[in-house]
mmCIF file of C-alpha atoms in Angstrom:
data_model
loop_
_atom_site.group_PDB
_atom_site.id
_atom_site.type_symbol
_atom_site.label_atom_id
_atom_site.label_comp_id
_atom_site.label_asym_id
_atom_site.label_seq_id
_atom_site.Cartn_x
_atom_site.Cartn_y
_atom_site.Cartn_z
ATOM 1 C CA UNK A 117 -0.114 0.234 -0.158
ATOM 2 C CA UNK A 118 1.081 3.498 -0.548
ATOM 3 C CA UNK A 119 0.997 5.801 1.667
ATOM 4 C CA UNK A 120 0.778 8.880 -0.165
ATOM 5 C CA UNK A 121 -2.085 9.130 -3.078
ATOM 6 C CA UNK A 122 -1.931 12.279 -4.847
ATOM 7 C CA UNK A 123 -4.648 12.907 -8.092
ATOM 8 C CA UNK A 124 -2.678 14.220 -10.999
ATOM 9 C CA UNK A 125 -3.680 18.103 -12.135
ATOM 10 C CA UNK A 126 -3.519 19.484 -15.691
ATOM 11 C CA UNK A 127 -0.899 22.003 -15.664
ATOM 12 C CA UNK A 128 -2.960 25.044 -17.734
ATOM 13 C CA UNK A 129 -0.147 27.291 -20.131
ATOM 14 C CA UNK A 130 0.548 31.036 -19.339
ATOM 15 C CA UNK A 131 -1.838 32.586 -20.974
ATOM 16 C CA UNK A 132 -4.768 30.801 -21.397
ATOM 17 C CA UNK A 133 -8.168 31.349 -22.183
ATOM 18 C CA UNK A 134 -11.564 31.471 -19.483
ATOM 19 C CA UNK A 135 -12.457 28.769 -21.229
ATOM 20 C CA UNK A 136 -9.420 26.191 -21.804
ATOM 21 C CA UNK A 137 -8.745 27.481 -18.186
ATOM 22 C CA UNK A 138 -12.203 25.850 -17.594
ATOM 23 C CA UNK A 139 -11.831 22.768 -19.373
ATOM 24 C CA UNK A 140 -8.048 22.137 -17.679
ATOM 25 C CA UNK A 141 -10.271 21.865 -14.233
ATOM 26 C CA UNK A 142 -13.527 20.422 -15.419
ATOM 27 C CA UNK A 143 -10.477 17.624 -16.221
ATOM 28 C CA UNK A 144 -8.226 18.168 -12.685
ATOM 29 C CA UNK A 145 -12.042 17.700 -10.995
ATOM 30 C CA UNK A 146 -12.423 14.140 -13.097
ATOM 31 C CA UNK A 147 -9.048 13.143 -11.845
ATOM 32 C CA UNK A 148 -9.983 13.627 -8.613
ATOM 33 C CA UNK A 149 -12.910 11.893 -8.369
ATOM 34 C CA UNK A 150 -11.522 9.055 -10.168
ATOM 35 C CA UNK A 151 -8.404 9.329 -7.562
ATOM 36 C CA UNK A 152 -10.848 8.927 -4.375
ATOM 37 C CA UNK A 153 -13.455 6.581 -6.040
ATOM 38 C CA UNK A 154 -10.018 4.342 -6.200
ATOM 39 C CA UNK A 155 -8.839 4.901 -3.161
ATOM 40 C CA UNK A 156 -11.852 4.418 -1.347
ATOM 41 C CA UNK A 157 -13.132 1.149 -3.243
ATOM 42 C CA UNK A 158 -9.311 -0.799 -1.718
#
């Protein structure tokens, strides 16, 4: 078992449009939810 669990974040390039930043956040949030689900299920 790992002692540290973390989700990935997408590194949004700068400058970014508002829509690109929002999509990047949605992607990071999906990864976070999947990571938490996998952690809880183990």
